[in-house]
Amino acid sequence: QVQLVESGGGSVQAGGSLRLSCVASGSIFNFNAMGWYRQAPGKQRELVAGIISGDRTNYADSVKGRFTISRGNAKNTVYLQMNSLKPEDTAVYYCNAPVGALNYWGQGTQVTVSS
């Protein structure tokens, strides 16, 4: 059993910053890959950023240059630093950890950006 717990969401004005954190616990302690997804009302869930083996990263075009994904020293943590936030970044953000054929998800954390 694996649990992912996100924190750090909140409400900010456009141009502000937030840092999301995700900690995994349970039977798996080291994840080769972790990522962040988001889902806005009425829209499909989309990949925001992913990180593999601690240093290979990929980002959605809409967040490149503004968001940074990183891993903690322990392989069960992942962070998302979000700068220059825009109203269109408003969504529920989910932590994700794929393990083989399984996908583990957190419960989500709300990010609201006002103009």
mmCIF file of N, CA and C in Angstrom:
data_model
loop_
_atom_site.group_PDB
_atom_site.id
_atom_site.type_symbol
_atom_site.label_atom_id
_atom_site.label_comp_id
_atom_site.label_asym_id
_atom_site.label_seq_id
_atom_site.Cartn_x
_atom_site.Cartn_y
_atom_site.Cartn_z
ATOM 1 N N GLN A 1 0.847 -1.185 0.000
ATOM 2 C CA GLN A 1 0.000 0.000 0.000
ATOM 3 C C GLN A 1 0.890 1.245 0.000
ATOM 4 N N VAL A 2 0.582 2.168 -0.880
ATOM 5 C CA VAL A 2 1.342 3.406 -1.000
ATOM 6 C C VAL A 2 0.385 4.572 -0.846
ATOM 7 N N GLN A 3 0.795 5.561 -0.079
ATOM 8 C CA GLN A 3 0.014 6.782 0.063
ATOM 9 C C GLN A 3 0.858 7.978 -0.321
ATOM 10 N N LEU A 4 0.275 8.875 -1.107
ATOM 11 C CA LEU A 4 0.920 10.120 -1.477
ATOM 12 C C LEU A 4 0.124 11.261 -0.849
ATOM 13 N N VAL A 5 0.819 12.140 -0.164
ATOM 14 C CA VAL A 5 0.153 13.249 0.512
ATOM 15 C C VAL A 5 0.763 14.560 0.037
ATOM 16 N N GLU A 6 -0.092 15.392 -0.564
ATOM 17 C CA GLU A 6 0.349 16.694 -1.038
ATOM 18 C C GLU A 6 0.084 17.767 0.009
ATOM 19 N N SER A 7 0.861 18.832 -0.071
ATOM 20 C CA SER A 7 0.630 20.008 0.764
ATOM 21 C C SER A 7 1.187 21.225 0.045
ATOM 22 N N GLY A 8 0.798 22.393 0.513
ATOM 23 C CA GLY A 8 1.353 23.628 -0.020
ATOM 24 C C GLY A 8 0.439 24.416 -0.926
ATOM 25 N N GLY A 9 -0.727 23.887 -1.222
ATOM 26 C CA GLY A 9 -1.645 24.637 -2.054
ATOM 27 C C GLY A 9 -2.205 25.844 -1.309
ATOM 28 N N GLY A 10 -2.930 26.679 -2.036
ATOM 29 C CA GLY A 10 -3.529 27.846 -1.408
ATOM 30 C C GLY A 10 -3.995 28.839 -2.444
ATOM 31 N N SER A 11 -4.265 30.048 -1.979
ATOM 32 C CA SER A 11 -4.740 31.111 -2.846
ATOM 33 C C SER A 11 -3.700 32.221 -2.906
ATOM 34 N N VAL A 12 -3.383 32.650 -4.118
ATOM 35 C CA VAL A 12 -2.425 33.723 -4.312
ATOM 36 C C VAL A 12 -2.911 34.631 -5.423
ATOM 37 N N GLN A 13 -2.331 35.807 -5.487
ATOM 38 C CA GLN A 13 -2.616 36.711 -6.590
ATOM 39 C C GLN A 13 -1.698 36.401 -7.760
ATOM 40 N N ALA A 14 -2.127 36.799 -8.924
ATOM 41 C CA ALA A 14 -1.312 36.600 -10.115
ATOM 42 C C ALA A 14 0.077 37.207 -9.899
ATOM 43 N N GLY A 15 1.086 36.466 -10.357
ATOM 44 C CA GLY A 15 2.468 36.888 -10.154
ATOM 45 C C GLY A 15 3.105 36.307 -8.908
ATOM 46 N N GLY A 16 2.297 35.719 -8.053
ATOM 47 C CA GLY A 16 2.809 35.149 -6.817
ATOM 48 C C GLY A 16 3.415 33.773 -7.002
ATOM 49 N N SER A 17 3.827 33.192 -5.883
ATOM 50 C CA SER A 17 4.502 31.895 -5.898
ATOM 51 C C SER A 17 3.903 30.961 -4.850
ATOM 52 N N LEU A 18 3.985 29.681 -5.152
ATOM 53 C CA LEU A 18 3.629 28.634 -4.204
ATOM 54 C C LEU A 18 4.595 27.477 -4.387
ATOM 55 N N ARG A 19 4.786 26.705 -3.322
ATOM 56 C CA ARG A 19 5.620 25.510 -3.410
ATOM 57 C C ARG A 19 4.807 24.323 -2.916
ATOM 58 N N LEU A 20 4.596 23.368 -3.798
ATOM 59 C CA LEU A 20 3.875 22.161 -3.447
ATOM 60 C C LEU A 20 4.862 21.074 -3.023
ATOM 61 N N SER A 21 4.437 20.283 -2.068
ATOM 62 C CA SER A 21 5.248 19.162 -1.606
ATOM 63 C C SER A 21 4.420 17.889 -1.667
ATOM 64 N N CYS A 22 5.090 16.782 -1.887
ATOM 65 C CA CYS A 22 4.428 15.477 -1.902
ATOM 66 C C CYS A 22 5.338 14.469 -1.214
ATOM 67 N N VAL A 23 4.784 13.779 -0.249
ATOM 68 C CA VAL A 23 5.535 12.751 0.462
ATOM 69 C C VAL A 23 4.825 11.416 0.300
ATOM 70 N N ALA A 24 5.584 10.423 -0.082
ATOM 71 C CA ALA A 24 5.035 9.078 -0.253
ATOM 72 C C ALA A 24 5.380 8.230 0.960
ATOM 73 N N SER A 25 4.450 7.413 1.363
ATOM 74 C CA SER A 25 4.689 6.493 2.466
ATOM 75 C C SER A 25 4.069 5.153 2.138
ATOM 76 N N GLY A 26 4.528 4.134 2.836
ATOM 77 C CA GLY A 26 3.967 2.811 2.616
ATOM 78 C C GLY A 26 5.026 1.798 2.259
ATOM 79 N N SER A 27 4.648 0.864 1.421
ATOM 80 C CA SER A 27 5.508 -0.284 1.147
ATOM 81 C C SER A 27 6.614 0.017 0.149
ATOM 82 N N ILE A 28 6.556 1.145 -0.527
ATOM 83 C CA ILE A 28 7.581 1.534 -1.484
ATOM 84 C C ILE A 28 8.199 2.842 -1.016
ATOM 85 N N PHE A 29 9.523 2.899 -0.951
ATOM 86 C CA PHE A 29 10.191 4.083 -0.453
ATOM 87 C C PHE A 29 10.990 4.804 -1.522
ATOM 88 N N ASN A 30 11.309 4.126 -2.581
ATOM 89 C CA ASN A 30 12.097 4.757 -3.634
ATOM 90 C C ASN A 30 11.326 4.698 -4.941
ATOM 91 N N PHE A 31 11.085 5.838 -5.509
ATOM 92 C CA PHE A 31 10.362 5.931 -6.763
ATOM 93 C C PHE A 31 11.292 6.459 -7.836
ATOM 94 N N ASN A 32 11.413 5.731 -8.922
ATOM 95 C CA ASN A 32 12.271 6.178 -10.016
ATOM 96 C C ASN A 32 11.710 7.438 -10.666
ATOM 97 N N ALA A 33 10.413 7.529 -10.746
ATOM 98 C CA ALA A 33 9.781 8.675 -11.392
ATOM 99 C C ALA A 33 8.642 9.191 -10.518
ATOM 100 N N MET A 34 8.501 10.493 -10.495
ATOM 101 C CA MET A 34 7.359 11.121 -9.836
ATOM 102 C C MET A 34 6.942 12.325 -10.660
ATOM 103 N N GLY A 35 5.739 12.783 -10.451
ATOM 104 C CA GLY A 35 5.287 13.904 -11.250
ATOM 105 C C GLY A 35 4.125 14.641 -10.618
ATOM 106 N N TRP A 36 3.781 15.750 -11.247
ATOM 107 C CA TRP A 36 2.642 16.568 -10.834
ATOM 108 C C TRP A 36 1.685 16.710 -12.019
ATOM 109 N N TYR A 37 0.418 16.513 -11.738
ATOM 110 C CA TYR A 37 -0.648 16.735 -12.691
ATOM 111 C C TYR A 37 -1.595 17.780 -12.115
ATOM 112 N N ARG A 38 -2.442 18.326 -12.968
ATOM 113 C CA ARG A 38 -3.470 19.240 -12.480
ATOM 114 C C ARG A 38 -4.749 19.054 -13.270
ATOM 115 N N GLN A 39 -5.835 19.405 -12.619
ATOM 116 C CA GLN A 39 -7.140 19.317 -13.263
ATOM 117 C C GLN A 39 -7.958 20.544 -12.895
ATOM 118 N N ALA A 40 -8.284 21.326 -13.908
ATOM 119 C CA ALA A 40 -9.132 22.498 -13.722
ATOM 120 C C ALA A 40 -10.583 22.094 -13.926
ATOM 121 N N PRO A 41 -11.530 22.856 -13.381
ATOM 122 C CA PRO A 41 -12.949 22.512 -13.542
ATOM 123 C C PRO A 41 -13.331 22.374 -15.015
ATOM 124 N N GLY A 42 -13.968 21.278 -15.352
ATOM 125 C CA GLY A 42 -14.437 21.068 -16.714
ATOM 126 C C GLY A 42 -13.357 20.645 -17.694
ATOM 127 N N LYS A 43 -12.155 20.412 -17.196
ATOM 128 C CA LYS A 43 -11.056 20.032 -18.082
ATOM 129 C C LYS A 43 -10.469 18.685 -17.666
ATOM 130 N N GLN A 44 -9.746 18.073 -18.591
ATOM 131 C CA GLN A 44 -9.091 16.810 -18.297
ATOM 132 C C GLN A 44 -7.843 17.036 -17.453
ATOM 133 N N ARG A 45 -7.494 16.006 -16.717
ATOM 134 C CA ARG A 45 -6.257 16.065 -15.952
ATOM 135 C C ARG A 45 -5.075 16.098 -16.917
ATOM 136 N N GLU A 46 -4.100 16.958 -16.633
ATOM 137 C CA GLU A 46 -2.960 17.108 -17.526
ATOM 138 C C GLU A 46 -1.646 17.061 -16.750
ATOM 139 N N LEU A 47 -0.620 16.590 -17.438
ATOM 140 C CA LEU A 47 0.710 16.559 -16.830
ATOM 141 C C LEU A 47 1.261 17.975 -16.742
ATOM 142 N N VAL A 48 1.763 18.325 -15.581
ATOM 143 C CA VAL A 48 2.407 19.620 -15.379
ATOM 144 C C VAL A 48 3.920 19.466 -15.476
ATOM 145 N N ALA A 49 4.460 18.510 -14.723
ATOM 146 C CA ALA A 49 5.904 18.297 -14.705
ATOM 147 C C ALA A 49 6.203 16.900 -14.208
ATOM 148 N N GLY A 50 7.291 16.336 -14.709
ATOM 149 C CA GLY A 50 7.724 15.020 -14.279
ATOM 150 C C GLY A 50 9.223 14.999 -14.065
ATOM 151 N N ILE A 51 9.673 14.085 -13.223
ATOM 152 C CA ILE A 51 11.098 13.950 -12.963
ATOM 153 C C ILE A 51 11.442 12.472 -12.849
ATOM 154 N N ILE A 52 12.539 12.082 -13.497
ATOM 155 C CA ILE A 52 12.972 10.688 -13.524
ATOM 156 C C ILE A 52 14.393 10.610 -13.007
ATOM 157 N N SER A 53 14.618 9.662 -12.153
ATOM 158 C CA SER A 53 15.958 9.399 -11.633
ATOM 159 C C SER A 53 16.599 10.633 -11.015
ATOM 160 N N GLY A 54 15.779 11.548 -10.554
ATOM 161 C CA GLY A 54 16.289 12.689 -9.812
ATOM 162 C C GLY A 54 16.755 13.859 -10.626
ATOM 163 N N ASP A 55 16.966 13.696 -11.943
ATOM 164 C CA ASP A 55 17.511 14.835 -12.662
ATOM 165 C C ASP A 55 16.910 15.052 -14.055
ATOM 166 N N ARG A 56 16.277 14.073 -14.622
ATOM 167 C CA ARG A 56 15.653 14.256 -15.933
ATOM 168 C C ARG A 56 14.250 14.790 -15.731
ATOM 169 N N THR A 57 13.984 15.969 -16.276
ATOM 170 C CA THR A 57 12.699 16.614 -16.062
ATOM 171 C C THR A 57 12.004 16.927 -17.379
ATOM 172 N N ASN A 58 10.692 17.026 -17.307
ATOM 173 C CA ASN A 58 9.924 17.491 -18.452
ATOM 174 C C ASN A 58 8.773 18.332 -17.928
ATOM 175 N N TYR A 59 8.349 19.294 -18.743
ATOM 176 C CA TYR A 59 7.330 20.245 -18.336
ATOM 177 C C TYR A 59 6.311 20.457 -19.438
ATOM 178 N N ALA A 60 5.101 20.767 -19.032
ATOM 179 C CA ALA A 60 4.109 21.229 -19.991
ATOM 180 C C ALA A 60 4.580 22.571 -20.538
ATOM 181 N N ASP A 61 4.290 22.814 -21.798
ATOM 182 C CA ASP A 61 4.729 24.071 -22.413
ATOM 183 C C ASP A 61 4.200 25.281 -21.649
ATOM 184 N N SER A 62 3.019 25.161 -21.087
ATOM 185 C CA SER A 62 2.377 26.296 -20.432
ATOM 186 C C SER A 62 3.068 26.712 -19.138
ATOM 187 N N VAL A 63 3.932 25.841 -18.589
ATOM 188 C CA VAL A 63 4.576 26.172 -17.318
ATOM 189 C C VAL A 63 6.086 26.290 -17.431
ATOM 190 N N LYS A 64 6.641 26.011 -18.593
ATOM 191 C CA LYS A 64 8.095 26.084 -18.769
ATOM 192 C C LYS A 64 8.608 27.478 -18.422
ATOM 193 N N GLY A 65 9.697 27.498 -17.662
ATOM 194 C CA GLY A 65 10.284 28.767 -17.260
ATOM 195 C C GLY A 65 9.659 29.360 -16.017
ATOM 196 N N ARG A 66 8.525 28.808 -15.567
ATOM 197 C CA ARG A 66 7.864 29.326 -14.371
ATOM 198 C C ARG A 66 7.836 28.301 -13.233
ATOM 199 N N PHE A 67 7.718 27.032 -13.585
ATOM 200 C CA PHE A 67 7.628 25.970 -12.582
ATOM 201 C C PHE A 67 8.909 25.148 -12.595
ATOM 202 N N THR A 68 9.276 24.636 -11.417
ATOM 203 C CA THR A 68 10.444 23.773 -11.291
ATOM 204 C C THR A 68 10.099 22.571 -10.417
ATOM 205 N N ILE A 69 10.344 21.387 -10.959
ATOM 206 C CA ILE A 69 10.114 20.159 -10.198
ATOM 207 C C ILE A 69 11.446 19.672 -9.653
ATOM 208 N N SER A 70 11.432 19.144 -8.448
ATOM 209 C CA SER A 70 12.674 18.649 -7.850
ATOM 210 C C SER A 70 12.345 17.513 -6.884
ATOM 211 N N ARG A 71 13.356 16.745 -6.560
ATOM 212 C CA ARG A 71 13.211 15.647 -5.606
ATOM 213 C C ARG A 71 13.944 15.999 -4.320
ATOM 214 N N GLY A 72 13.458 15.474 -3.228
ATOM 215 C CA GLY A 72 14.169 15.596 -1.983
ATOM 216 C C GLY A 72 15.298 14.573 -1.920
ATOM 217 N N ASN A 73 16.115 14.655 -0.876
ATOM 218 C CA ASN A 73 17.191 13.685 -0.708
ATOM 219 C C ASN A 73 16.644 12.272 -0.589
ATOM 220 N N ALA A 74 15.528 12.152 0.069
ATOM 221 C CA ALA A 74 14.841 10.875 0.120
ATOM 222 C C ALA A 74 14.037 10.704 -1.164
ATOM 223 N N LYS A 75 14.073 9.524 -1.721
ATOM 224 C CA LYS A 75 13.434 9.307 -3.015
ATOM 225 C C LYS A 75 11.917 9.221 -2.922
ATOM 226 N N ASN A 76 11.366 9.526 -1.748
ATOM 227 C CA ASN A 76 9.913 9.466 -1.628
ATOM 228 C C ASN A 76 9.277 10.850 -1.568
ATOM 229 N N THR A 77 10.038 11.886 -1.929
ATOM 230 C CA THR A 77 9.493 13.233 -1.907
ATOM 231 C C THR A 77 9.697 13.918 -3.254
ATOM 232 N N VAL A 78 8.745 14.773 -3.587
ATOM 233 C CA VAL A 78 8.858 15.574 -4.804
ATOM 234 C C VAL A 78 8.238 16.930 -4.530
ATOM 235 N N TYR A 79 8.814 17.962 -5.139
ATOM 236 C CA TYR A 79 8.350 19.319 -4.932
ATOM 237 C C TYR A 79 8.020 19.966 -6.274
ATOM 238 N N LEU A 80 7.177 20.974 -6.217
ATOM 239 C CA LEU A 80 6.885 21.783 -7.393
ATOM 240 C C LEU A 80 6.900 23.243 -6.971
ATOM 241 N N GLN A 81 7.945 23.947 -7.396
ATOM 242 C CA GLN A 81 8.036 25.384 -7.145
ATOM 243 C C GLN A 81 7.337 26.106 -8.286
ATOM 244 N N MET A 82 6.338 26.885 -7.950
ATOM 245 C CA MET A 82 5.537 27.571 -8.961
ATOM 246 C C MET A 82 5.702 29.064 -8.788
ATOM 247 N N ASN A 83 6.287 29.715 -9.782
ATOM 248 C CA ASN A 83 6.490 31.162 -9.768
ATOM 249 C C ASN A 83 5.689 31.819 -10.871
ATOM 250 N N SER A 84 5.535 33.112 -10.773
ATOM 251 C CA SER A 84 4.806 33.891 -11.786
ATOM 252 C C SER A 84 3.465 33.242 -12.102
ATOM 253 N N LEU A 85 2.738 32.905 -11.075
ATOM 254 C CA LEU A 85 1.473 32.202 -11.261
ATOM 255 C C LEU A 85 0.463 33.058 -12.004
ATOM 256 N N LYS A 86 -0.342 32.377 -12.804
ATOM 257 C CA LYS A 86 -1.366 33.026 -13.607
ATOM 258 C C LYS A 86 -2.737 32.467 -13.221
ATOM 259 N N PRO A 87 -3.801 33.219 -13.476
ATOM 260 C CA PRO A 87 -5.138 32.690 -13.169
ATOM 261 C C PRO A 87 -5.409 31.346 -13.841
ATOM 262 N N GLU A 88 -4.853 31.130 -15.023
ATOM 263 C CA GLU A 88 -5.084 29.859 -15.719
ATOM 264 C C GLU A 88 -4.357 28.681 -15.075
ATOM 265 N N ASP A 89 -3.519 28.938 -14.067
ATOM 266 C CA ASP A 89 -2.899 27.861 -13.305
ATOM 267 C C ASP A 89 -3.829 27.320 -12.216
ATOM 268 N N THR A 90 -4.956 27.956 -12.043
ATOM 269 C CA THR A 90 -5.920 27.519 -11.036
ATOM 270 C C THR A 90 -6.405 26.105 -11.342
ATOM 271 N N ALA A 91 -6.251 25.211 -10.376
ATOM 272 C CA ALA A 91 -6.613 23.807 -10.570
ATOM 273 C C ALA A 91 -6.353 23.048 -9.279
ATOM 274 N N VAL A 92 -6.791 21.808 -9.266
ATOM 275 C CA VAL A 92 -6.375 20.885 -8.220
ATOM 276 C C VAL A 92 -5.113 20.183 -8.732
ATOM 277 N N TYR A 93 -4.077 20.206 -7.931
ATOM 278 C CA TYR A 93 -2.794 19.629 -8.311
ATOM 279 C C TYR A 93 -2.612 18.284 -7.612
ATOM 280 N N TYR A 94 -2.232 17.286 -8.398
ATOM 281 C CA TYR A 94 -2.097 15.928 -7.894
ATOM 282 C C TYR A 94 -0.659 15.435 -8.052
ATOM 283 N N CYS A 95 -0.175 14.801 -7.017
ATOM 284 C CA CYS A 95 1.106 14.118 -7.075
ATOM 285 C C CYS A 95 0.892 12.724 -7.659
ATOM 286 N N ASN A 96 1.848 12.287 -8.460
ATOM 287 C CA ASN A 96 1.734 10.984 -9.128
ATOM 288 C C ASN A 96 3.047 10.227 -9.023
ATOM 289 N N ALA A 97 2.940 8.916 -8.814
ATOM 290 C CA ALA A 97 4.122 8.054 -8.783
ATOM 291 C C ALA A 97 3.788 6.754 -9.509
ATOM 292 N N PRO A 98 4.317 6.597 -10.720
ATOM 293 C CA PRO A 98 4.089 5.354 -11.452
ATOM 294 C C PRO A 98 5.065 4.276 -10.982
ATOM 295 N N VAL A 99 4.533 3.084 -10.759
ATOM 296 C CA VAL A 99 5.377 1.952 -10.381
ATOM 297 C C VAL A 99 4.922 0.758 -11.215
ATOM 298 N N GLY A 100 5.717 0.424 -12.203
ATOM 299 C CA GLY A 100 5.332 -0.657 -13.103
ATOM 300 C C GLY A 100 4.033 -0.309 -13.802
ATOM 301 N N ALA A 101 3.066 -1.185 -13.702
ATOM 302 C CA ALA A 101 1.777 -0.967 -14.350
ATOM 303 C C ALA A 101 0.811 -0.165 -13.472
ATOM 304 N N LEU A 102 1.247 0.191 -12.283
ATOM 305 C CA LEU A 102 0.374 0.907 -11.357
ATOM 306 C C LEU A 102 0.686 2.396 -11.342
ATOM 307 N N ASN A 103 -0.328 3.175 -11.054
ATOM 308 C CA ASN A 103 -0.189 4.618 -10.894
ATOM 309 C C ASN A 103 -0.750 5.003 -9.536
ATOM 310 N N TYR A 104 0.096 5.573 -8.699
ATOM 311 C CA TYR A 104 -0.353 6.037 -7.397
ATOM 312 C C TYR A 104 -0.610 7.539 -7.458
ATOM 313 N N TRP A 105 -1.704 7.954 -6.790
ATOM 314 C CA TRP A 105 -2.107 9.362 -6.805
ATOM 315 C C TRP A 105 -2.329 9.872 -5.403
ATOM 316 N N GLY A 106 -2.025 11.152 -5.219
ATOM 317 C CA GLY A 106 -2.404 11.807 -3.983
ATOM 318 C C GLY A 106 -3.843 12.270 -4.047
ATOM 319 N N GLN A 107 -4.301 12.871 -2.967
ATOM 320 C CA GLN A 107 -5.697 13.313 -2.900
ATOM 321 C C GLN A 107 -5.911 14.660 -3.570
ATOM 322 N N GLY A 108 -4.838 15.356 -3.868
ATOM 323 C CA GLY A 108 -4.919 16.642 -4.541
ATOM 324 C C GLY A 108 -4.868 17.814 -3.585
ATOM 325 N N THR A 109 -4.337 18.915 -4.083
ATOM 326 C CA THR A 109 -4.298 20.154 -3.304
ATOM 327 C C THR A 109 -4.721 21.300 -4.226
ATOM 328 N N GLN A 110 -5.594 22.151 -3.728
ATOM 329 C CA GLN A 110 -6.162 23.221 -4.546
ATOM 330 C C GLN A 110 -5.195 24.399 -4.638
ATOM 331 N N VAL A 111 -5.016 24.872 -5.855
ATOM 332 C CA VAL A 111 -4.262 26.099 -6.112
ATOM 333 C C VAL A 111 -5.202 27.068 -6.818
ATOM 334 N N THR A 112 -5.370 28.244 -6.239
ATOM 335 C CA THR A 112 -6.249 29.256 -6.809
ATOM 336 C C THR A 112 -5.458 30.540 -7.008
ATOM 337 N N VAL A 113 -5.451 31.024 -8.238
ATOM 338 C CA VAL A 113 -4.716 32.240 -8.571
ATOM 339 C C VAL A 113 -5.717 33.295 -9.026
ATOM 340 N N SER A 114 -5.750 34.407 -8.341
ATOM 341 C CA SER A 114 -6.695 35.476 -8.671
ATOM 342 C C SER A 114 -5.980 36.583 -9.443
ATOM 343 N N SER A 115 -6.748 37.224 -10.297
ATOM 344 C CA SER A 115 -6.166 38.288 -11.136
ATOM 345 C C SER A 115 -6.206 39.625 -10.433
#
